[in-house]
Coordinates of C-alpha atoms and ligand atoms in Angstrom, one line a residue:
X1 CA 141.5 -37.0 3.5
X2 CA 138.4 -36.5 1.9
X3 CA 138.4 -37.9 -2.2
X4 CA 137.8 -35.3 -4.4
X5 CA 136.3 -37.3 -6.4
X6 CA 133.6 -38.3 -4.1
X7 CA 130.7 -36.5 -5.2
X8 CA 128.8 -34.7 -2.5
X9 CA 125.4 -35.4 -1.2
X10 CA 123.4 -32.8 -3.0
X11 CA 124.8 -34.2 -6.4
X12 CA 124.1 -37.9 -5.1
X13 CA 120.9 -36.9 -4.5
X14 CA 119.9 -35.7 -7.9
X15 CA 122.2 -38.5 -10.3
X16 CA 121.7 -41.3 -8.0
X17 CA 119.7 -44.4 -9.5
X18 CA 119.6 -42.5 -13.5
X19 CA 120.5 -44.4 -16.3
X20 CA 119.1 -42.4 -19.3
X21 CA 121.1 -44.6 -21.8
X22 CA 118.9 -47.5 -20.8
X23 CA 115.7 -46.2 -21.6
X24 CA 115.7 -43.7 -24.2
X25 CA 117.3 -41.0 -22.8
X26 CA 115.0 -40.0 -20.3
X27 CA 115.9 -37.9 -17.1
X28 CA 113.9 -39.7 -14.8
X29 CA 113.8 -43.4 -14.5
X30 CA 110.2 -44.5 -15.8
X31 CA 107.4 -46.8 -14.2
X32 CA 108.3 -50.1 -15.3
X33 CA 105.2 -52.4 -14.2
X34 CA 105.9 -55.9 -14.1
X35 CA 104.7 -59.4 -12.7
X36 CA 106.1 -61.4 -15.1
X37 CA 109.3 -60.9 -16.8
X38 CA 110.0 -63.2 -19.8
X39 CA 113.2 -65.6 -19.7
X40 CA 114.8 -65.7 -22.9
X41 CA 116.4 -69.2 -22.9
X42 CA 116.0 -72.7 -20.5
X43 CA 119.2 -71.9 -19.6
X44 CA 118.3 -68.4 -18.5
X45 CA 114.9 -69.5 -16.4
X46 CA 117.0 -71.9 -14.5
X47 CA 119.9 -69.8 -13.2
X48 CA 117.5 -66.2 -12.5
X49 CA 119.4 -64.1 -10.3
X50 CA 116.3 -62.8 -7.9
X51 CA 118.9 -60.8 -5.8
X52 CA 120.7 -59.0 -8.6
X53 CA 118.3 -59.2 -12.1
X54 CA 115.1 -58.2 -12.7
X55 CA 113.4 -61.7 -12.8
X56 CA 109.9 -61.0 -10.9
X57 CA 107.7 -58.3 -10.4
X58 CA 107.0 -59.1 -6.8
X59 CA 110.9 -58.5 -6.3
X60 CA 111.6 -56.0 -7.9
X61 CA 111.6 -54.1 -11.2
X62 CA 113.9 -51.7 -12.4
X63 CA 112.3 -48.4 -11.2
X64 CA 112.5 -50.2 -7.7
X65 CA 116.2 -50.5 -8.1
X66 CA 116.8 -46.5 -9.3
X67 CA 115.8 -46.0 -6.3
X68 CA 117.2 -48.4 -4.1
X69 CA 120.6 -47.7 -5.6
X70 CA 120.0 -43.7 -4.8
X71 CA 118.7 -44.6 -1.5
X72 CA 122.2 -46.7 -0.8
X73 CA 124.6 -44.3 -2.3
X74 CA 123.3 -40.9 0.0
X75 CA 123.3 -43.3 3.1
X76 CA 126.7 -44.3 2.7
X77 CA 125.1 -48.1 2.0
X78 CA 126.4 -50.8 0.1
X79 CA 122.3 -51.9 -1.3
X80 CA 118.7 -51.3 -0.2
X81 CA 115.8 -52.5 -0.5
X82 CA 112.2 -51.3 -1.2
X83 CA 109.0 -52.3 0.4
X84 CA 105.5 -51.8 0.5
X85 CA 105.8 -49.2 3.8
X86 CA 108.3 -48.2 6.6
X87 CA 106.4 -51.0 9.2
X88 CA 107.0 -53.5 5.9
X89 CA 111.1 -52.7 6.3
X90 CA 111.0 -53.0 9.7
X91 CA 109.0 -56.4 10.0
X92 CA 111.3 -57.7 7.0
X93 CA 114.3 -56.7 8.9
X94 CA 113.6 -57.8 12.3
X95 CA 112.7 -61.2 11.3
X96 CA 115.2 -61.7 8.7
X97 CA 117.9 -62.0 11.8
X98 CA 116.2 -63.6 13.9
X99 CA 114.9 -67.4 14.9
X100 CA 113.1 -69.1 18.0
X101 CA 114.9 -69.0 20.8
X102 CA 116.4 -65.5 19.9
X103 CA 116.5 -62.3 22.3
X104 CA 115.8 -58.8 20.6
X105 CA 116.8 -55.6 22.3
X106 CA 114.8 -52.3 21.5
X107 CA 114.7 -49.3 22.8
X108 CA 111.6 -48.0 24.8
X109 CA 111.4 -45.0 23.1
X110 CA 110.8 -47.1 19.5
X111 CA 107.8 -46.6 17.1
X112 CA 104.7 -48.1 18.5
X113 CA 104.3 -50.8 16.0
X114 CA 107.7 -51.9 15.8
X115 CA 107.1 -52.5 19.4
X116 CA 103.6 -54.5 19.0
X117 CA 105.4 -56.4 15.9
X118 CA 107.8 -58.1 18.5
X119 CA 105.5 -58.2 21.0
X120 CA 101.9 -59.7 19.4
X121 CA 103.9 -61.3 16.2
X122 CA 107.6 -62.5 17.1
X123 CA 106.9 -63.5 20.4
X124 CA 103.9 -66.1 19.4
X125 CA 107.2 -67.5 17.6
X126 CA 109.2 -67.5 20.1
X127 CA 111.4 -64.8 20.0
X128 CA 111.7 -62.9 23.1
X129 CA 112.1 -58.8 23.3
X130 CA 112.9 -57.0 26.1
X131 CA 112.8 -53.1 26.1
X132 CA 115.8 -50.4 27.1
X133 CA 116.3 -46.8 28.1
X134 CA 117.4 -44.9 25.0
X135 CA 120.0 -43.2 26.8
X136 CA 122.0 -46.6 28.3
X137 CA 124.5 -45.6 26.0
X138 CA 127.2 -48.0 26.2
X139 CA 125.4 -49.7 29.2
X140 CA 123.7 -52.2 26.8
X141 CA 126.4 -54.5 27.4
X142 CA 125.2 -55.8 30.4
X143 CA 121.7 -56.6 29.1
X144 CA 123.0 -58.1 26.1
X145 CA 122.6 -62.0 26.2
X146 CA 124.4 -64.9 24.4
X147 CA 121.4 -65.3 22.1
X148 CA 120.9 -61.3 21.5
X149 CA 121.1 -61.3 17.6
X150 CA 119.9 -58.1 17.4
X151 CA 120.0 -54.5 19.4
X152 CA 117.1 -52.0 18.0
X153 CA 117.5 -48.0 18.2
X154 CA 115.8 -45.4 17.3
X155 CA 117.0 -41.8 18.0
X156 CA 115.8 -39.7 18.3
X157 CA 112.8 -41.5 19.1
X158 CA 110.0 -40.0 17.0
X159 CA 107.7 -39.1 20.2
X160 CA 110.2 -38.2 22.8
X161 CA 113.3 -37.3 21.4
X162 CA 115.5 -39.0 23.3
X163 CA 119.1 -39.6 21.4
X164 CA 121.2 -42.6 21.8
X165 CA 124.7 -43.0 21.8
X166 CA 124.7 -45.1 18.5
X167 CA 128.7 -45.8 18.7
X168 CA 128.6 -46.9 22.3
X169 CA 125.6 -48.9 21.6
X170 CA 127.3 -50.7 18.4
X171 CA 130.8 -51.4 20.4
X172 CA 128.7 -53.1 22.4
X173 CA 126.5 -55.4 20.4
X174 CA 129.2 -56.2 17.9
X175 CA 131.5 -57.3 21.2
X176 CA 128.9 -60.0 21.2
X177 CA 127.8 -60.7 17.6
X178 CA 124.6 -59.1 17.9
X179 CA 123.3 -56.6 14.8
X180 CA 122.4 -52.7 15.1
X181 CA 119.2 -51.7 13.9
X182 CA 118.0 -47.8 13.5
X183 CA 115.0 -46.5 12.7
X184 CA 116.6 -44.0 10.6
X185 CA 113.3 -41.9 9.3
X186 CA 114.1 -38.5 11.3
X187 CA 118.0 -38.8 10.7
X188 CA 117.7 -39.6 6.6
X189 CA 120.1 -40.6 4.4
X190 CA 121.2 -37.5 4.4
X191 CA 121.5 -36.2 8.0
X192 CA 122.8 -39.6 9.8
X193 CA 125.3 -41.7 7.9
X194 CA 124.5 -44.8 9.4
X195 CA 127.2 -47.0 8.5
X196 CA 130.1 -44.2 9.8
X197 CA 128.2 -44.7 13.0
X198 CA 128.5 -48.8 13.5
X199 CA 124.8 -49.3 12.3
X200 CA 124.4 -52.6 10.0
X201 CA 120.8 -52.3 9.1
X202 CA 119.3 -48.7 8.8
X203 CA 115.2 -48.7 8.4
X204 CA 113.6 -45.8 6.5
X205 CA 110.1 -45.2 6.3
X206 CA 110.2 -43.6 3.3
X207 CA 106.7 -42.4 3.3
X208 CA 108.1 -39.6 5.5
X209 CA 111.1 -37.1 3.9
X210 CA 112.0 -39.6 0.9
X211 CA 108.6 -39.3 -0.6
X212 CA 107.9 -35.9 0.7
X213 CA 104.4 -35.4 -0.5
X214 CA 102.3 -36.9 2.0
X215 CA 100.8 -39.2 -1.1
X216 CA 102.5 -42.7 -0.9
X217 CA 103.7 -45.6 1.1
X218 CA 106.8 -46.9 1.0
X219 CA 109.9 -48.3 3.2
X220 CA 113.6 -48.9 2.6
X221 CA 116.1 -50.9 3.9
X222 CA 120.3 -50.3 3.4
X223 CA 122.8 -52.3 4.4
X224 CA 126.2 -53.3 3.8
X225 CA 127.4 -56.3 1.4
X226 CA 127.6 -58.6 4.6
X227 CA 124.4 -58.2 6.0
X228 CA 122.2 -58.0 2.3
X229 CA 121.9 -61.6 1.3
X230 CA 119.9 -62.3 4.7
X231 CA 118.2 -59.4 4.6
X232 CA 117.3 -60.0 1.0
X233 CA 116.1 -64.1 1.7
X234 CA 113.7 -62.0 4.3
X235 CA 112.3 -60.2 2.0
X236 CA 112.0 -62.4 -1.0
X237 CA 110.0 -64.7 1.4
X238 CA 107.7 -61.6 2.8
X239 CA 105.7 -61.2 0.0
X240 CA 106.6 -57.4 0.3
X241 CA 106.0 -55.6 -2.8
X242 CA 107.0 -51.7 -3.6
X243 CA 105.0 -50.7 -5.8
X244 CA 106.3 -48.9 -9.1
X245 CA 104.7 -45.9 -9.0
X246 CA 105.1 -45.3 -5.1
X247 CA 108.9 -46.1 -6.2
X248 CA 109.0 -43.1 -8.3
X249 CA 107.0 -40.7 -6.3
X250 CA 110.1 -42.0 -3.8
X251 CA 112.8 -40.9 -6.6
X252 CA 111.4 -38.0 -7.5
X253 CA 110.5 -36.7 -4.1
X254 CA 114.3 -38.0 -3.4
X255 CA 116.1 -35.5 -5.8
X256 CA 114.4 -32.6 -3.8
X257 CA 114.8 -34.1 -0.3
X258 CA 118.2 -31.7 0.7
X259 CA 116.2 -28.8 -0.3
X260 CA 113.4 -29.5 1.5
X261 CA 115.2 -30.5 4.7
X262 CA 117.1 -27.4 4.6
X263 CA 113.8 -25.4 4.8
X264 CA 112.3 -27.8 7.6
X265 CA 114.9 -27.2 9.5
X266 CA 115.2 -23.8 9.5
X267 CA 111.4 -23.8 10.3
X268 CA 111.6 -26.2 13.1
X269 CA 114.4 -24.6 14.2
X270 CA 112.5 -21.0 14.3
X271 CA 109.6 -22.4 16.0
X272 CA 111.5 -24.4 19.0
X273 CA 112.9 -21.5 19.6
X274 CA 109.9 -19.7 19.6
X275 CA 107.9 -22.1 21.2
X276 CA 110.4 -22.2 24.4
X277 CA 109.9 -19.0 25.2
X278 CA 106.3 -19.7 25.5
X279 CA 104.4 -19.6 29.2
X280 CA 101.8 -22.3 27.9
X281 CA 105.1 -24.8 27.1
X282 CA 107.2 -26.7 30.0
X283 CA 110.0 -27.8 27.8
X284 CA 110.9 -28.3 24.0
X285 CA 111.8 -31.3 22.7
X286 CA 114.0 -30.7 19.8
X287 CA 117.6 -32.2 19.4
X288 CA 118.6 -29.3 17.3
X289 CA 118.1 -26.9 20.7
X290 CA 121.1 -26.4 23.0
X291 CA 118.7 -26.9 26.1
X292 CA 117.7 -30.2 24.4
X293 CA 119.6 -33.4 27.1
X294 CA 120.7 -34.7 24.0
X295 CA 122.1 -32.0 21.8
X296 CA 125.5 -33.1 22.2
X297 CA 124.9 -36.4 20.6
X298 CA 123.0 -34.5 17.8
X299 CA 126.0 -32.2 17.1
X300 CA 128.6 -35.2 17.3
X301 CA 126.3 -37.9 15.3
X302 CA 124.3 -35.6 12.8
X303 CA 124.5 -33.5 10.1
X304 CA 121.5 -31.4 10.3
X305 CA 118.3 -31.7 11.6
X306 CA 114.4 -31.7 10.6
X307 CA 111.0 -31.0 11.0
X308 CA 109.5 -33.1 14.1
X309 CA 109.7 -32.6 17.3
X310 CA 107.7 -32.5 20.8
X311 CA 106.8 -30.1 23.3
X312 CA 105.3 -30.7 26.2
X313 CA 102.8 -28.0 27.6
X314 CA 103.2 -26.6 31.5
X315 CA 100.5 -28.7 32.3
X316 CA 98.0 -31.6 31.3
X317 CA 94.8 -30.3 29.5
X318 CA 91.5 -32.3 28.8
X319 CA 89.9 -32.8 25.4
X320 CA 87.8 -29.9 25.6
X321 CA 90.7 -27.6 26.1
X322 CA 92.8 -29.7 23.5
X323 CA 90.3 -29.7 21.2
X324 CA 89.4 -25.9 21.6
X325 CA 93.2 -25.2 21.0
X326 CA 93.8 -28.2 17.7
X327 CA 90.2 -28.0 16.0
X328 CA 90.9 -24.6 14.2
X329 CA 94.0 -24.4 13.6
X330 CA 94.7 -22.9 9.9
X331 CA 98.0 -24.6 9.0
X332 CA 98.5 -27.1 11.6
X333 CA 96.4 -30.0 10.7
X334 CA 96.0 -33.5 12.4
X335 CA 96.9 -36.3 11.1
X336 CA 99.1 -39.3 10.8
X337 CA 102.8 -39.6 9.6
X338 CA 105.1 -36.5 8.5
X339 CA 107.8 -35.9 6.3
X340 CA 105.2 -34.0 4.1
X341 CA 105.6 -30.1 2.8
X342 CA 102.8 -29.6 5.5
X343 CA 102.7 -29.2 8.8
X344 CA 101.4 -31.0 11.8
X345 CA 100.4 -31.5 15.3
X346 CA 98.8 -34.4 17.5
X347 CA 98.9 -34.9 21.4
X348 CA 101.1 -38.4 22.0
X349 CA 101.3 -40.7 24.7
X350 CA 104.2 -42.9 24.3
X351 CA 103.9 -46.4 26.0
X352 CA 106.6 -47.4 28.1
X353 CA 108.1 -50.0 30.1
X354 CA 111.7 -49.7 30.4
X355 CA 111.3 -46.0 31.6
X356 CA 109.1 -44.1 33.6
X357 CA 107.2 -41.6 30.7
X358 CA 105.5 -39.2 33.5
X359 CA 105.8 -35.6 32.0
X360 CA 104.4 -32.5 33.6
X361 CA 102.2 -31.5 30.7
X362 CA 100.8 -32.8 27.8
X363 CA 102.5 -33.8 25.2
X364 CA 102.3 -32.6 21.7
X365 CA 104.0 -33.9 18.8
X366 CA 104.7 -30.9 15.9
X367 CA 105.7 -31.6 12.1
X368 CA 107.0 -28.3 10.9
X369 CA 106.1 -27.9 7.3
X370 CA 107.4 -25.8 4.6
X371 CA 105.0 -23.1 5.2
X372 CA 106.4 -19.2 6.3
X373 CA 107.0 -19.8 10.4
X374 CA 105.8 -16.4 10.4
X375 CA 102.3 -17.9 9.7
X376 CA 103.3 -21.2 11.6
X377 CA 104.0 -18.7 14.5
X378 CA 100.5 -16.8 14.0
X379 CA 98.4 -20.1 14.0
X380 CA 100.0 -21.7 17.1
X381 CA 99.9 -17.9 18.7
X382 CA 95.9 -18.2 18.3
X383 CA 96.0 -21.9 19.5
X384 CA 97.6 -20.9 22.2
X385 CA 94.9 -18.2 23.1
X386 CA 92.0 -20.4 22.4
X387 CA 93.8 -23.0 24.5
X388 CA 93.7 -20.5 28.0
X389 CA 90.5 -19.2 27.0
X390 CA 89.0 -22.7 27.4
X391 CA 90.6 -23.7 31.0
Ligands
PLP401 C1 109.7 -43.4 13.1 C2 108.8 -44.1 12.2 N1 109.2 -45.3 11.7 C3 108.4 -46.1 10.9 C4 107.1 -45.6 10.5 C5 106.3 -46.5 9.7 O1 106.2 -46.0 8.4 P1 104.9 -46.4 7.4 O2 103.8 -45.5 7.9 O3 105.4 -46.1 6.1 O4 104.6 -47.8 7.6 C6 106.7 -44.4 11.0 C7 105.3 -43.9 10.6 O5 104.8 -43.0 11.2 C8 107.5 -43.6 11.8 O6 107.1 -42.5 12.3

């Protein structure tokens, strides 16, 4: 039975990481900016507590912790950690557990640069990585290897879509001692509880929903007691710095977050719908749609859904017709990253080698903004037109 007590997410959200007695009274936590922080005693310097006081800029200041502790308590996580960008949390993480000689398992279907971190970086130190479909479900036992330390997901993949069976998959890594990594920037905090799920480190980029602004970098980590002193010794030794500021554009863009994901999703959710009925598109690739392969995960695993997804048109267009459809678009602007209040949409070719990637059409990658899908409707409608006019 539920506690009563427990508050729910929503009020997480907003009183997670406050302490207005310690500074003044003020709502928000404030910009502390640090490099040095002043020992008061001998005694003091020599026992500093870098994984639990404020003892060094570089590792963390107390506007860095507000938010780490909000971060934790939404996700269901023991502690998190802040750094300088979503690719920083998922370098510190996949080196903190692992070693030469080690074997890392990822899904093909993983952000690009988590995949060309293991394969230009870790690999020149000798840790091997070898790729898997996203849907192997609990399959990834037989590729699972006496020095697997770690088993890498991602779902839905943030290209593609495809969902994994994140149960199935942890069964079967924990059978054999390995750790569960997610990429857990579409899910959230909020929408995928990692931890319920058998997950031990979850990776946010935080420049997406958490800041929700489109205006800083940052990444978080969240973990359970177990797993946080090693992910923490990573870190300290990365040189990874969040920076104050970015930590409470972070906060503040977290109190808002379940607002704003309510509204993406109902836009997303609008457009998919729309967009499948389209001639011009050969399939929609939204987790959130019944006719989606992997909808059933969703509705098991998840507890809503948000603003990016694929389509992938009913054929493959050139440039010429890409760019007479993309270049004057009114709302839908191109561009790098998501998670912002505005929408979004760039052609994607996701590099594989675990799976054969060999779609029909071209495929376009949608962030669905907070803008009326009326008008998100009325811009893709005349994209659409120019699109045909040009082939
Ligand atoms: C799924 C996913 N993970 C991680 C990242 C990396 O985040 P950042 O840009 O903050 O380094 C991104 C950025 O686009 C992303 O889409």
């Amino acid at each position: 039975m539920a506690n009563e007590k427990e508050p729910r997410d929503e009020t997480k959200l907003v009183s997670g990481g406050r302490d207005p007695e310690a500074n003044f009274g003020i709502v928000n936590p404030p910009v502390y900016h640090a490099s040095t922080v002043l020992a008061p005693t001998l005694a003091a310097w020599r026992t500093r507590d870098f994984m639990n006081d404020i003892v060094y800029g570089r590792v963390g200041t107390p506007t860095q912790r507000a938010l780490e502790e909000a971060v934790a308590l939404v996700e269901g996580g023991d502690r998190a950690i802040a750094t300088a960008s979503g690719l920083g949390a998922i370098t510190v993480a996949l080196t903190s557990f692992t070693k030469t000689g080690d074997h890392i398992l990822m899904t093909d279907s993983a952000y690009f640069p988590a995949r060309a971190f293991c394969n230009n970086v870790l690999a020149k130190y000798g840790v091997e990585t070898s790729f898997y479909d996203p849907r192997i479900g609990g399959g990834i036992a037989e590729l699972i290897r006496d020095n697997t330390t770690i088993v890498y997901t991602e779902t839905p993949g943030s290209l593609t879509f495809e969902m994994q069976d994140i149960p199935a998959i942890a069964e079967a890594a924990h059978a054999r001692g390995a750790i569960v990594m997610h990429d857990n920037t579409w899910g959230t905090p909020l929408f995928l509880k990692s931890f319920e799920k058998g997950i031990d480190v979850s990776i946010h980029a935080a420049t997406k929903y958490i800041v929700g602004h489109s205006d800083a970098m940052l990444g978080v980590l969240v973990t359970k007691n177990e797993h946080f002193e090693t992910l923490f010794k990573g870190f300290r030794s990365s040189g990874q710095h969040a920076a104050p500021d970015d930590c409470y554009l972070a906060l503040r863009g977290l109190r808002t977050m379940g607002v704003r994901l309510k509204q993406h999703q109902e836009n997303a959710l609008t457009l998919a719908r729309w967009l499948e009925g389209r001639p011009e598109i050969g399939q929609v690739l939204y987790p959130a749609l019944e006719s989606h392969p992997g909808h059933d995960l969703w509705k098991r695993d998840f507890l809503g859904s948000t603003g990016l997804f694929s389509v992938i048109l009913d054929r493959h267009y050139d440039d010429d017709a890409l760019g007479a459809m993309l270049d004057h678009m009114d709302l839908f602007a191109m561009g790098a990253s998501w998670g912002g209040y505005e929408s979004l949409i760039l052609p994607g070719a996701p590099p594989r080698t675990a799976t054969n990637w060999d779609p029909a059409g071209t495929l376009l990658r949608l962030h669905v903004g907070l803008e009326h899908s009326d008008d998100l409707i009325a811009d893709l409608d005349a994209a659409f037109a120019r699109l045909k006019a040009a082939t």
